[in-house]
Coordinates of N, CA, C and O and ligand atoms in Angstrom, one line a residue:
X196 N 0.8 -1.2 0.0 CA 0.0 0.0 0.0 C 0.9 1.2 0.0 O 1.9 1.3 0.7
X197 N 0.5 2.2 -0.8 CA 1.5 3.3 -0.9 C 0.3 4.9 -0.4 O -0.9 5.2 -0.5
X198 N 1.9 5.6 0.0 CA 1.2 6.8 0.4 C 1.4 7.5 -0.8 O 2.3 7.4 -1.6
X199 N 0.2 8.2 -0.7 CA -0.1 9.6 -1.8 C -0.5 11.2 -1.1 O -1.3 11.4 -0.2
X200 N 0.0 11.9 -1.6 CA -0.7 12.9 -1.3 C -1.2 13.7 -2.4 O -0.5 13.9 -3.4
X201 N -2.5 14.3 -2.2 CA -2.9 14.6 -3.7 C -3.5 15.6 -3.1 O -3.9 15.6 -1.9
X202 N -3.6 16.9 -4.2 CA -4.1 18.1 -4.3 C -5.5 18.5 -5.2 O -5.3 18.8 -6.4
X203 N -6.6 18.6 -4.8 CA -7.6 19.0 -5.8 C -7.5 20.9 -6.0 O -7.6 21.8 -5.2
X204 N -7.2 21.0 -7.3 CA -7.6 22.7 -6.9 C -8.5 22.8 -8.7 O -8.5 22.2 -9.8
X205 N -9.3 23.9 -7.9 CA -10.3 24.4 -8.7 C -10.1 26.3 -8.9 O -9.1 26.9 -8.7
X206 N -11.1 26.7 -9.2 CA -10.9 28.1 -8.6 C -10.9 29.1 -7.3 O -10.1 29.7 -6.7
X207 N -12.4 29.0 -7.1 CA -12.7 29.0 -5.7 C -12.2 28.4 -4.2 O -11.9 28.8 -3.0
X208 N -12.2 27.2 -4.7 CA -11.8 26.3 -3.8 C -13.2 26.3 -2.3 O -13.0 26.0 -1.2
X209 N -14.3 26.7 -3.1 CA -15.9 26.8 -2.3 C -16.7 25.8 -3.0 O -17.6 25.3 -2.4
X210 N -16.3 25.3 -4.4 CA -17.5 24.4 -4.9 C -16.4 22.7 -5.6 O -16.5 21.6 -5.1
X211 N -15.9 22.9 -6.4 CA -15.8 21.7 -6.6 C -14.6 20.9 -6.5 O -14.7 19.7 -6.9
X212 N -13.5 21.3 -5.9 CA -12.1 20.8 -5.3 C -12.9 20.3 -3.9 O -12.7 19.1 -3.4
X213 N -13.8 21.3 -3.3 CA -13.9 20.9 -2.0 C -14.6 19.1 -2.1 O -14.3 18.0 -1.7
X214 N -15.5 19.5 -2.7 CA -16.6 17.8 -3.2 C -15.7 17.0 -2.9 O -15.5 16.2 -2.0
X215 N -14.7 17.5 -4.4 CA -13.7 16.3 -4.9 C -13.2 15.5 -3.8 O -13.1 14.3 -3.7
X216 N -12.8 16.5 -2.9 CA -11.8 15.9 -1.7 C -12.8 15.0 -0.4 O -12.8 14.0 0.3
X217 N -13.5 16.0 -0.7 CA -14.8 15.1 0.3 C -14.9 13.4 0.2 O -14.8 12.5 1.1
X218 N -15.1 13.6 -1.3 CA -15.5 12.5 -2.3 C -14.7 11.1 -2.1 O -15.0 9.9 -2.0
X219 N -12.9 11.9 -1.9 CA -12.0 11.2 -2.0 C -11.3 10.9 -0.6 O -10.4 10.3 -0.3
X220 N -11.8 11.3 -0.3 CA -11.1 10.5 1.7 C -12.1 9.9 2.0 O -11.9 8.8 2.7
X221 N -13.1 10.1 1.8 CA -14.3 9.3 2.1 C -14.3 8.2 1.5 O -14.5 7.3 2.4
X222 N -14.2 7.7 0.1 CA -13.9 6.3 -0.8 C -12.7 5.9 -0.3 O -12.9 4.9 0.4
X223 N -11.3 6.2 -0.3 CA -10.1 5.5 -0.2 C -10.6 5.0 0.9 O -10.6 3.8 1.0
X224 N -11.1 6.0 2.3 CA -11.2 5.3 3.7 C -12.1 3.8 3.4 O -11.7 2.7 3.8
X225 N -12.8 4.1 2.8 CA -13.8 2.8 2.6 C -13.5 1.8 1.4 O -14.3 0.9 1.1
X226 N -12.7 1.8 0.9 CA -11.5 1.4 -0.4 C -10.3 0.4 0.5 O -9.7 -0.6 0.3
X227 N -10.5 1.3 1.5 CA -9.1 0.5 2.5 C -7.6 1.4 1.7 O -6.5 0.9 1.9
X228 N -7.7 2.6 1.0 CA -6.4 2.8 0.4 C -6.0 3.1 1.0 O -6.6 3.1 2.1
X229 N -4.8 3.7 1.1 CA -4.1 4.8 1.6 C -3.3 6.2 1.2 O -2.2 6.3 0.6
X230 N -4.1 7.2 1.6 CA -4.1 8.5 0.7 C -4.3 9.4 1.5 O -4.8 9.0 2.5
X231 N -3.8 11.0 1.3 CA -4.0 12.1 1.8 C -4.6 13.1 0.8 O -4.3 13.0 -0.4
X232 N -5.4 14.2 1.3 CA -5.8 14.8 0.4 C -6.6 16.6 0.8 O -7.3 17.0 1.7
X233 N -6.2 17.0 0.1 CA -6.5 18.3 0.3 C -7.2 19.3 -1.2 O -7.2 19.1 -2.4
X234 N -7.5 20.3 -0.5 CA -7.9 21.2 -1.6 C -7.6 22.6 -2.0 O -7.8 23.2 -0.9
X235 N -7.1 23.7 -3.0 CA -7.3 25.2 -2.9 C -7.9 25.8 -4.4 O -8.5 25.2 -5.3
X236 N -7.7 26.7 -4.4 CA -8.4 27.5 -5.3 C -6.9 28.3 -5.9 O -6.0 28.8 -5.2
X237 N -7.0 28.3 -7.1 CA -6.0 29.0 -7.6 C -6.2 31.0 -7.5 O -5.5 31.9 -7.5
X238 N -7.9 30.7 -7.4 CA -8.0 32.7 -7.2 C -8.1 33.0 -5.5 O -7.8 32.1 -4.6
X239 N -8.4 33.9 -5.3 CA -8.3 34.6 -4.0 C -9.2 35.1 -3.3 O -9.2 35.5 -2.1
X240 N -10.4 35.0 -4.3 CA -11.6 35.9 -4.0 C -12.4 35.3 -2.7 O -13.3 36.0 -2.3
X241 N -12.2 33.7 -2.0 CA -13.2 33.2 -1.3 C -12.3 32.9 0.3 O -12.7 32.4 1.3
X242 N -10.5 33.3 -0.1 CA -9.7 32.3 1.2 C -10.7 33.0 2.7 O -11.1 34.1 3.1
X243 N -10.7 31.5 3.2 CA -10.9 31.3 4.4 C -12.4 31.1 4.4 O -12.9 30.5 5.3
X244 N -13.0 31.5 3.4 CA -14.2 31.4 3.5 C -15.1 29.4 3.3 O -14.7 28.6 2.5
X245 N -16.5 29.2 4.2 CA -16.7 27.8 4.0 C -16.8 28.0 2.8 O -16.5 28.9 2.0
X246 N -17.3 26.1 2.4 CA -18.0 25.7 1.1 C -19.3 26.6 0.7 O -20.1 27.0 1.6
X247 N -19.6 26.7 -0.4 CA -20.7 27.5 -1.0 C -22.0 26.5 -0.1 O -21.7 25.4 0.5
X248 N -22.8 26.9 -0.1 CA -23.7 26.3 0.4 C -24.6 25.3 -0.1 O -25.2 24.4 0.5
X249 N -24.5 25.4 -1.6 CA -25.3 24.2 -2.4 C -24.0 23.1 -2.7 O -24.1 22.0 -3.2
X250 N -22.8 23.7 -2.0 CA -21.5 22.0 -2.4 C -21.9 21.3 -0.7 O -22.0 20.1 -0.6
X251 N -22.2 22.1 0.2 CA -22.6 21.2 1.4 C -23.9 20.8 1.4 O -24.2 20.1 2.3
X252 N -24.8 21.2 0.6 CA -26.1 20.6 0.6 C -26.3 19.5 -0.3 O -27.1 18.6 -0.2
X253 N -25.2 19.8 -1.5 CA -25.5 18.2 -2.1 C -24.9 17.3 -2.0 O -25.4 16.3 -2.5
X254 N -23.2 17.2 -1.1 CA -22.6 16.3 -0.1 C -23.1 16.0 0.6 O -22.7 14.8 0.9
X255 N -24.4 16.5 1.4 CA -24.6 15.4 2.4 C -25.7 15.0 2.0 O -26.2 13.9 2.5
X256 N -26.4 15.6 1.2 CA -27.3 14.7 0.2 C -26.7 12.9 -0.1 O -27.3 11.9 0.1
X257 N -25.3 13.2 -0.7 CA -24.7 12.0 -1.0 C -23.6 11.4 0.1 O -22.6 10.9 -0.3
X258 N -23.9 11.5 1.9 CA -22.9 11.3 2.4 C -22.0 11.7 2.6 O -21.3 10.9 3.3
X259 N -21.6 12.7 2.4 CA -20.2 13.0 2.0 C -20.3 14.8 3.3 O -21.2 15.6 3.4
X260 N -19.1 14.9 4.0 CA -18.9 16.3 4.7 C -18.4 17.0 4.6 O -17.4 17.0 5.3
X261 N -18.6 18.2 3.9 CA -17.5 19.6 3.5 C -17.9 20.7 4.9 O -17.9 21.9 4.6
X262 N -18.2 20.4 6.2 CA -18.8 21.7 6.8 C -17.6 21.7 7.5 O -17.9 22.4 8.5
X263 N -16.3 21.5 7.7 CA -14.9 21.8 8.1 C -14.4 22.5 7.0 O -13.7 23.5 7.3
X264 N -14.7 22.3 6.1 CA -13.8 22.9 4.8 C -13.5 24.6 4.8 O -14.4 25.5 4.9
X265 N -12.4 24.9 4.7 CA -12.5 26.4 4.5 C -11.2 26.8 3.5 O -10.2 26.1 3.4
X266 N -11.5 27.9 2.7 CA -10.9 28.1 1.5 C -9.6 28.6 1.6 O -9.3 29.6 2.3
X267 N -8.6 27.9 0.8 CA -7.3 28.2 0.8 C -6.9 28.6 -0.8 O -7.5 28.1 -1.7
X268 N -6.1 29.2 -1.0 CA -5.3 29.8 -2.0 C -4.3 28.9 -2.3 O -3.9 28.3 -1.3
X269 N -3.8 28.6 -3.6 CA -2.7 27.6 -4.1 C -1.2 28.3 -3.5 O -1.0 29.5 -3.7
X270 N -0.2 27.1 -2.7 CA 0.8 28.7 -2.8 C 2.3 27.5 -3.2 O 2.3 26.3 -3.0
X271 N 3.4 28.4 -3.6 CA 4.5 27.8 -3.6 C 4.4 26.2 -3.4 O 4.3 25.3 -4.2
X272 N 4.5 26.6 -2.0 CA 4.6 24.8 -1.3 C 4.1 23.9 -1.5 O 4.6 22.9 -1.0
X273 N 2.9 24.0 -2.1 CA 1.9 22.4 -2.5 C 2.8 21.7 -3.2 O 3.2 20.6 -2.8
X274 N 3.2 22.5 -4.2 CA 4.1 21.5 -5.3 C 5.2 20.7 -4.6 O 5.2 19.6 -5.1
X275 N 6.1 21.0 -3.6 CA 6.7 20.1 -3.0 C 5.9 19.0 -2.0 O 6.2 17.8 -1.9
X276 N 4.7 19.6 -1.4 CA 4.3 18.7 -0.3 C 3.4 17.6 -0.7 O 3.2 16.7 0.0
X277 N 2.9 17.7 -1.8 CA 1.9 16.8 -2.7 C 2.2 16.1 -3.9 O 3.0 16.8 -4.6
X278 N 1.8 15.0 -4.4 CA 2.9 13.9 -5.2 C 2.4 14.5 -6.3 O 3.1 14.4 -7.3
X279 N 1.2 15.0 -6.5 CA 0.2 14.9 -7.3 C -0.9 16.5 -6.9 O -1.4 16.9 -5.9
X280 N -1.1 17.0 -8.3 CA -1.5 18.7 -7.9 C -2.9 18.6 -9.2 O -2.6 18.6 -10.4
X281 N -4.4 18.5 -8.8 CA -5.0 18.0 -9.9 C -5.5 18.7 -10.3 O -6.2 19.1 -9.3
X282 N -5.9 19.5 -11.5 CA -7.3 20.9 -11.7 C -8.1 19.9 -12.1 O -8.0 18.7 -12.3
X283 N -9.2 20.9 -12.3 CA -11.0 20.6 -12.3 C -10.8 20.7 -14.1 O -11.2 19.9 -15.0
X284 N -10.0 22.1 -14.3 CA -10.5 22.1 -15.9 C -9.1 22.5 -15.8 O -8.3 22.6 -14.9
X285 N -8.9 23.1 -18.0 CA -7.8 23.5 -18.6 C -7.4 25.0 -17.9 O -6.3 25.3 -17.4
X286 N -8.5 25.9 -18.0 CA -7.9 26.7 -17.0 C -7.2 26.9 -16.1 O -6.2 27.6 -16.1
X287 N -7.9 26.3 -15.1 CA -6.9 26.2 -13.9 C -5.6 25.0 -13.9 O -4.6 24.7 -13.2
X288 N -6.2 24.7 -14.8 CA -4.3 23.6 -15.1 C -3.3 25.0 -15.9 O -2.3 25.6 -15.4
X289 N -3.9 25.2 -17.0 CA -3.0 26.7 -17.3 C -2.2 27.4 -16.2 O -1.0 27.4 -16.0
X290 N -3.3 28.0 -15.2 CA -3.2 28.8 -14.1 C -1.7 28.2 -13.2 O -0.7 28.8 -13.0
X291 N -2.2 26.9 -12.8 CA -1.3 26.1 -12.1 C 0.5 25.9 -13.1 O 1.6 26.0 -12.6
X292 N 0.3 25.6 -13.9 CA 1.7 25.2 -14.7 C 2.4 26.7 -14.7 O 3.5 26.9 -14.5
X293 N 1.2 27.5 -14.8 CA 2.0 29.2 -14.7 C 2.5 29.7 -13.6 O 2.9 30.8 -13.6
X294 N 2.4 28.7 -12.4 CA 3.0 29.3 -11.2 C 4.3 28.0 -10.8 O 5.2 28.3 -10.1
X295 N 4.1 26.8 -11.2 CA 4.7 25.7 -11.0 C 6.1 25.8 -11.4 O 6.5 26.1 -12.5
X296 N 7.0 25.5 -10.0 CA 8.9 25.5 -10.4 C 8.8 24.3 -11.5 O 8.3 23.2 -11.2
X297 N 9.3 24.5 -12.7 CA 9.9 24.1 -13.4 C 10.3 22.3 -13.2 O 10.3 21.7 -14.3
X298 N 10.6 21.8 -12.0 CA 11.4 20.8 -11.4 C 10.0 19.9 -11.2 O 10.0 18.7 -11.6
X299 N 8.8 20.7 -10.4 CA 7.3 20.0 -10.0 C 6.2 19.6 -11.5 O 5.1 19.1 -11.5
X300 N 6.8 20.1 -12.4 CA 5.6 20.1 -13.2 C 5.2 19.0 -14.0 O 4.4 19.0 -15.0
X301 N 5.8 18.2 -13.4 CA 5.1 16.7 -13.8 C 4.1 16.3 -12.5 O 3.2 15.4 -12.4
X302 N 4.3 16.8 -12.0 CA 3.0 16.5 -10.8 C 1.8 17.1 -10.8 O 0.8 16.9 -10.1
X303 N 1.8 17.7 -11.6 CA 1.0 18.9 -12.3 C -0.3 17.9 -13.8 O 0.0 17.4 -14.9
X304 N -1.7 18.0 -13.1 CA -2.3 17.7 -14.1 C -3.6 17.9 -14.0 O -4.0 18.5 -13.0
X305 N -4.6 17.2 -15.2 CA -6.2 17.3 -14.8 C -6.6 16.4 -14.3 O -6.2 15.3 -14.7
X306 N -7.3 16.6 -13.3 CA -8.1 15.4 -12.3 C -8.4 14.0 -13.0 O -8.1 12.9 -12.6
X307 N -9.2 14.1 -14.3 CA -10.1 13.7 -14.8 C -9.5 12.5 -15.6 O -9.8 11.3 -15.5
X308 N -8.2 13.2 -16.6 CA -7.7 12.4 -17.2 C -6.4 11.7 -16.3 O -5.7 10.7 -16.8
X309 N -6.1 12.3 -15.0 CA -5.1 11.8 -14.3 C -5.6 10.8 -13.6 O -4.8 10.2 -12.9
X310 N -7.0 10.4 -13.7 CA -7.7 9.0 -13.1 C -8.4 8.3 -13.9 O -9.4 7.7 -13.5
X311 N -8.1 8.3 -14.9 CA -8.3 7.4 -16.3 C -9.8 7.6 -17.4 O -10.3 6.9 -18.4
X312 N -10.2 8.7 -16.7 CA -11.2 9.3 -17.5 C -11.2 10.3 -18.4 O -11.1 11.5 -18.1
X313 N -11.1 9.8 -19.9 CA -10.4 10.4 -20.7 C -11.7 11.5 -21.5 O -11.5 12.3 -22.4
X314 N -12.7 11.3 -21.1 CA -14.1 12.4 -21.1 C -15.1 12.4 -20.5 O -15.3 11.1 -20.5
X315 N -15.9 12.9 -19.9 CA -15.2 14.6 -20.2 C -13.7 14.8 -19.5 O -13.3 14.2 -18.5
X316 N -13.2 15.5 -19.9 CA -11.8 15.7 -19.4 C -11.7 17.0 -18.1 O -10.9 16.9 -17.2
X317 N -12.8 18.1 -18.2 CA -13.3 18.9 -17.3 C -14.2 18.5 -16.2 O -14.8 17.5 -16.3
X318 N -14.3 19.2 -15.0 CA -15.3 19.2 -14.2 C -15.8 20.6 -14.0 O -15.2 21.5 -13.3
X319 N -17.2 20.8 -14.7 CA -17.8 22.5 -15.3 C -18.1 22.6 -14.0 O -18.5 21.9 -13.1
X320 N -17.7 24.0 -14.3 CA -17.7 25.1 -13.2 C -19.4 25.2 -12.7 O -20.2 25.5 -13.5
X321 N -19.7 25.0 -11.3 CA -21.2 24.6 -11.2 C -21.4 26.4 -10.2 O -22.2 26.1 -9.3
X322 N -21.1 27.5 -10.2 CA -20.9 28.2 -9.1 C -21.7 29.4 -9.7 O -22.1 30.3 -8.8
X323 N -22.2 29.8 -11.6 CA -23.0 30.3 -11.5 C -24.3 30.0 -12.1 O -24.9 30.8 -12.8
X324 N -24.8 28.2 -11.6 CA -25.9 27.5 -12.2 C -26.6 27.4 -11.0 O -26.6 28.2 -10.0
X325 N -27.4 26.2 -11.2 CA -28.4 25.4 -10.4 C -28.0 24.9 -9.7 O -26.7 24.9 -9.7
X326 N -28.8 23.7 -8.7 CA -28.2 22.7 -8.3 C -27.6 21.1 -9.4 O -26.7 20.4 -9.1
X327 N -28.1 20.9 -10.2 CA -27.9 20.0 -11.1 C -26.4 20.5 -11.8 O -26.1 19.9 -12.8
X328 N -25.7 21.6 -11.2 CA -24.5 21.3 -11.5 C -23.6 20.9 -10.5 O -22.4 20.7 -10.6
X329 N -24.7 20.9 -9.2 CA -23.6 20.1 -8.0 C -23.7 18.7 -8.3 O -22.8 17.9 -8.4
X330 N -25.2 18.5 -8.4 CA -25.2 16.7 -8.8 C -23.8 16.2 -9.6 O -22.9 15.5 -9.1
X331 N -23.8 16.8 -10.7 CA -22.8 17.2 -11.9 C -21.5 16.9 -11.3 O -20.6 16.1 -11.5
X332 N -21.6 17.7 -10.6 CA -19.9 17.9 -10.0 C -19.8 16.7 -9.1 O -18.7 16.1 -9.1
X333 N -20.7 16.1 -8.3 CA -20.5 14.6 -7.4 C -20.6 13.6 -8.4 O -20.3 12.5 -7.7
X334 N -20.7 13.2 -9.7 CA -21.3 12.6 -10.2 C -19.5 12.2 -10.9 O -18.7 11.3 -10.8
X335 N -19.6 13.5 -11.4 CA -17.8 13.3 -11.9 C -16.9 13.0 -10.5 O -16.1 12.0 -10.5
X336 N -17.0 13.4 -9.9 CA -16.4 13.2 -8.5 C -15.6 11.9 -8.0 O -14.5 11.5 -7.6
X337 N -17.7 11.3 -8.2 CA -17.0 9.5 -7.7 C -16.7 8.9 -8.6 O -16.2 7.9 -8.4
X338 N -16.9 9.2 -10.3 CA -16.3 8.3 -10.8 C -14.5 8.6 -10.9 O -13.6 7.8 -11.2
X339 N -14.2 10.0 -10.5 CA -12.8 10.4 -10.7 C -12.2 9.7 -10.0 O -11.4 8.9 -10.4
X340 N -12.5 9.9 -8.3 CA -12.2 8.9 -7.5 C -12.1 7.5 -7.7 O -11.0 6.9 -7.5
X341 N -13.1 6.7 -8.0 CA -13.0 5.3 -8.0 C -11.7 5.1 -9.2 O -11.1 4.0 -9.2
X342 N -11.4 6.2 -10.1 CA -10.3 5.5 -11.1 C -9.0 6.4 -10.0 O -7.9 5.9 -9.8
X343 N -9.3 7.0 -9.7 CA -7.9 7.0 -8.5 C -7.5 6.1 -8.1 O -6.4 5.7 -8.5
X344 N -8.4 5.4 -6.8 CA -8.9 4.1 -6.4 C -7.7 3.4 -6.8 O -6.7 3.2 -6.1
X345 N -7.8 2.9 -8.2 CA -7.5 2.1 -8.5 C -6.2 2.7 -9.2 O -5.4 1.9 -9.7
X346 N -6.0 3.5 -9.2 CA -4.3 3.9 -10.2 C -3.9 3.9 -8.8 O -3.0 3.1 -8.7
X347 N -4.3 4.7 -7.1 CA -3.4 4.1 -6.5 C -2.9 2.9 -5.8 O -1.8 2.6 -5.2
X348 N -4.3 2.2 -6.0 CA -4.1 0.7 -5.3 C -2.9 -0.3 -6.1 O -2.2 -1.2 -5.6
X349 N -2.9 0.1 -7.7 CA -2.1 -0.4 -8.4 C -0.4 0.4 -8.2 O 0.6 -0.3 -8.6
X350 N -0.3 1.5 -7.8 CA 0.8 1.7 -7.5 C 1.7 1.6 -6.2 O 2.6 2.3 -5.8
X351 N 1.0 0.0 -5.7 CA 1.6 0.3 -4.3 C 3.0 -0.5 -4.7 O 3.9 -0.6 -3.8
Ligands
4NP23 P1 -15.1 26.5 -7.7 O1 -16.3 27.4 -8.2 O2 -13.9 27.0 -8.5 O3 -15.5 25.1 -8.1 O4 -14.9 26.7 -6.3 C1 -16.2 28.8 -8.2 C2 -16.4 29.5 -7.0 C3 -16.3 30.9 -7.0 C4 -16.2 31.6 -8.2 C5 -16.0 30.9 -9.4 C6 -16.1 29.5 -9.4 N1 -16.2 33.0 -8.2 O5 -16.1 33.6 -9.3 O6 -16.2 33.6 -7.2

């Protein structure tokens, strides 16, 4: 069994990094894997602030607890402290490669296709929709996770 530490970031880091992470300590725990996991937001506009209120209402809809979560900004140090740094979409992978030392940037990728889901390759931005884009966002979530799951169970 191998350790991992992995990074979800989004923009906010209020709606769908936070899920993601939810999504994914919650499965590995119950997977039996072993993994660490965290989240931030490449913008600035929400640090410190909770989860939006419809990412905690459709988590625990599906089980899952974002009401500890509070919003952090991407900085320097992730890239050393985490094996693995994942965005939601192309932008925030842009965003991310444009601040990443040079040396980290293979740790550097999209969630989606970095867990064997080669479409959609995005997880759309649900923050100025309905709720059916949080469904949306849990929906990609666990299947991201379950292929995590398994790329890390296979890399022990
Ligand atoms: P997130 O969603 O990146 O999934 O957390 C967003 C949250 C806030 C904003 C945009 C997206 N915003 O523009 O404030």
């Amino acid at each position: 069994m191998t350790m991992k530490r992995i990074l979800f970031v989004c923009l906010g880091n209020i709606c769908r990094s936070p899920l993601v992470e939810a999504v994914a300590r919650a499965e590995f725990l119950r997977a039996g894997v072993d993994a660490k996991f965290a989240s931030a937001g490449t913008g600035d506009y929400h640090i410190g602030h909770a989860a939006d209120p419809r990412t905690i209402a459709s988590a625990a809809a599906h089980g899952y607890d974002v009401s500890a979560h509070r919003a952090r900004q991407l900085t320097g140090a992730d890239f050393e402290t985490y094996d693995a740094v994942l965005a939601m979409d192309q932008a925030n992978l842009r965003n991310i490669k444009g601040v990443c030392p040079t040396q980290f940037v293979s740790r550097v990728g999209l969630f989606l296709p970095y867990a064997g889901i080669a479409a959609p390759a995005e997880v759309p931005d649900p923050y100025f929709g309905g709720s059916d884009g949080f469904e949306r966002v849990i929906e990609l979530a666990r299947s991201g996770v379950r292929g995590l799951i398994a790329r890390c169970a296979n890399d022990a």
